[in-house]
XYZ file of C-alpha atoms in Angstrom:
174
model
C 6.416 50.441 13.664
C 7.105 49.206 10.091
C 10.043 47.145 11.383
C 7.631 45.017 13.395
C 4.975 44.537 10.701
C 7.132 42.435 8.377
C 8.178 39.874 11.055
C 4.612 39.837 12.375
C 3.283 39.151 8.863
C 5.778 36.319 8.350
C 4.823 34.871 11.733
C 1.106 34.932 10.874
C 1.731 33.202 7.522
C 3.814 30.480 9.212
C 1.140 29.907 11.866
C -1.432 29.603 9.068
C 0.652 26.955 7.258
C 1.162 25.084 10.533
C -2.588 25.086 11.235
C -3.344 23.737 7.768
C -0.600 21.103 8.016
C -1.843 19.819 11.349
C -5.249 19.072 9.814
C -3.802 16.890 7.018
C -3.814 13.115 7.372
C -0.337 11.718 6.564
C -1.972 8.487 5.343
C -3.759 10.435 2.618
C -0.679 11.033 0.506
C -1.906 11.436 -3.055
C -0.422 9.020 -5.536
C 0.238 10.094 -9.116
C -0.526 6.479 -10.110
C -4.234 6.630 -9.231
C -6.172 6.165 -12.468
C -3.116 4.870 -14.317
C -2.026 1.332 -15.232
C -0.221 -0.543 -12.490
C 3.499 -0.554 -13.312
C 4.476 -3.780 -14.996
C 6.875 -6.270 -13.473
C 7.746 -9.922 -13.661
C 9.012 -11.130 -10.293
C 9.778 -14.512 -8.783
C 7.268 -16.050 -6.409
C 8.284 -16.379 -2.777
C 6.772 -19.877 -2.680
C 8.513 -21.058 -5.874
C 11.346 -18.847 -7.209
C 11.326 -20.748 -10.506
C 7.881 -19.253 -11.252
C 7.064 -15.599 -11.889
C 4.016 -13.360 -11.635
C 3.139 -10.089 -13.328
C 0.117 -7.753 -13.188
C -0.804 -8.954 -16.692
C -1.464 -12.400 -15.152
C -4.178 -10.810 -12.986
C -6.091 -8.958 -15.703
C -9.808 -9.550 -15.474
C -9.978 -9.496 -11.680
C -10.092 -6.842 -8.974
C -7.211 -7.409 -6.536
C -5.251 -5.912 -3.678
C -1.478 -5.546 -3.907
C 0.069 -5.336 -0.447
C 3.707 -4.279 -0.118
C 5.239 -5.649 3.092
C 8.422 -7.002 4.671
C 9.392 -9.286 7.531
C 11.354 -6.471 9.187
C 8.335 -4.114 9.168
C 6.613 -3.698 12.556
C 3.587 -1.947 11.008
C 3.145 -4.887 8.641
C 2.598 -7.109 11.668
C -0.129 -4.721 12.843
C -2.130 -5.244 9.656
C -1.392 -8.953 9.261
C -4.418 -10.244 11.205
C -6.718 -7.857 9.287
C -5.384 -9.197 5.986
C -5.773 -12.788 7.202
C -9.423 -12.134 8.087
C -10.043 -10.500 4.720
C -8.365 -13.392 2.939
C -10.604 -15.921 4.718
C -13.706 -13.989 3.637
C -12.773 -14.430 -0.020
C -14.075 -10.986 -1.016
C -10.983 -9.924 -2.944
C -7.717 -11.737 -3.663
C -4.643 -10.277 -1.976
C -1.251 -10.501 -3.637
C 1.825 -9.545 -1.685
C 5.168 -8.056 -2.579
C 7.989 -8.789 -0.170
C 9.965 -5.546 -0.326
C 13.736 -5.280 0.194
C 13.730 -8.383 2.342
C 15.371 -11.774 2.528
C 12.997 -14.411 1.120
C 13.757 -16.845 3.959
C 12.794 -14.231 6.550
C 9.580 -13.438 4.688
C 8.622 -17.096 4.392
C 9.289 -17.587 8.113
C 6.836 -14.771 8.951
C 4.136 -16.288 6.749
C 4.745 -19.740 8.217
C 4.520 -18.401 11.758
C 1.606 -15.941 11.475
C -0.357 -17.291 8.508
C -0.433 -16.394 4.844
C -3.145 -14.007 3.613
C -1.733 -13.872 0.083
C -2.742 -15.832 -3.003
C 0.890 -15.360 -4.017
C 3.787 -13.194 -2.908
C 6.415 -11.845 -5.264
C 9.916 -10.887 -4.139
C 11.277 -7.389 -4.820
C 14.721 -7.952 -3.338
C 16.349 -4.752 -4.609
C 13.245 -2.538 -4.355
C 13.134 -1.537 -8.030
C 9.498 -2.482 -8.520
C 8.655 -0.646 -5.310
C 10.222 2.489 -6.769
C 7.978 2.176 -9.832
C 4.947 1.964 -7.537
C 6.078 4.990 -5.541
C 6.630 2.998 -2.356
C 8.340 5.103 0.259
C 7.543 2.961 3.271
C 5.835 -0.299 4.081
C 3.129 -1.345 4.349
C 1.360 0.137 1.368
C -1.653 -1.388 -0.349
C -3.001 -0.774 -3.833
C -6.453 -1.604 -5.164
C -6.212 -2.585 -8.827
C -9.209 -3.017 -11.124
C -9.976 -5.603 -13.820
C -8.139 -3.571 -16.447
C -4.970 -3.262 -14.385
C -5.647 0.340 -13.339
C -4.707 1.497 -9.824
C -7.881 2.842 -8.217
C -6.717 3.436 -4.642
C -3.557 3.517 -2.547
C -3.568 2.998 1.207
C -0.432 4.083 3.028
C 0.319 2.465 6.379
C -1.268 -0.564 8.013
C -4.668 -1.617 6.729
C -7.075 -1.472 9.663
C -10.561 -2.890 10.053
C -11.845 0.690 9.861
C -9.980 1.503 6.625
C -11.262 -1.750 5.116
C -14.880 -1.102 6.073
C -14.990 2.607 5.269
C -12.848 2.891 2.139
C -11.320 -0.265 0.658
C -14.235 -2.736 0.667
C -16.799 -0.254 -0.696
C -14.393 0.465 -3.576
C -13.820 -3.265 -4.124
C -17.562 -3.913 -4.324
C -18.028 -1.004 -6.719
C -15.266 -2.262 -8.992
C -16.518 -5.859 -8.917
C -19.963 -4.858 -10.246
């Protein structure tokens, strides 16, 4: 009888972990950067490689930082949502073209529209590493003081904008 209790106990524990894991939302991956300053960078602009942009240039405003790439299918899913948000003028969106060829990225923006105030190019992915990017798209909400207040993993949807991102934007803009 004792021989069967140990495997049965292990089985019950594993089923418990599985049940808990199935209830977790993979988009709700906690970021250790929430509440901390956005990692600094100085990257070339996609539109004009002779010019650079850094988070310090954006101090004093609430902004979204969207990490994307031309090769990313999920980025295309969110593109129309970002375009609509951009047209509303509620919050400026800055993009980071991640591990991509600048010509390919520019072609996507030319073809589908450009929701970004500016896009920086992270050709080798080093800045992405500092932000904890493990897949694109990822979007960060950054406050006036340069502090990351929220990270959205995966495509931004109308629902995620309305329920989470825009209420936080409005709170931070007050």
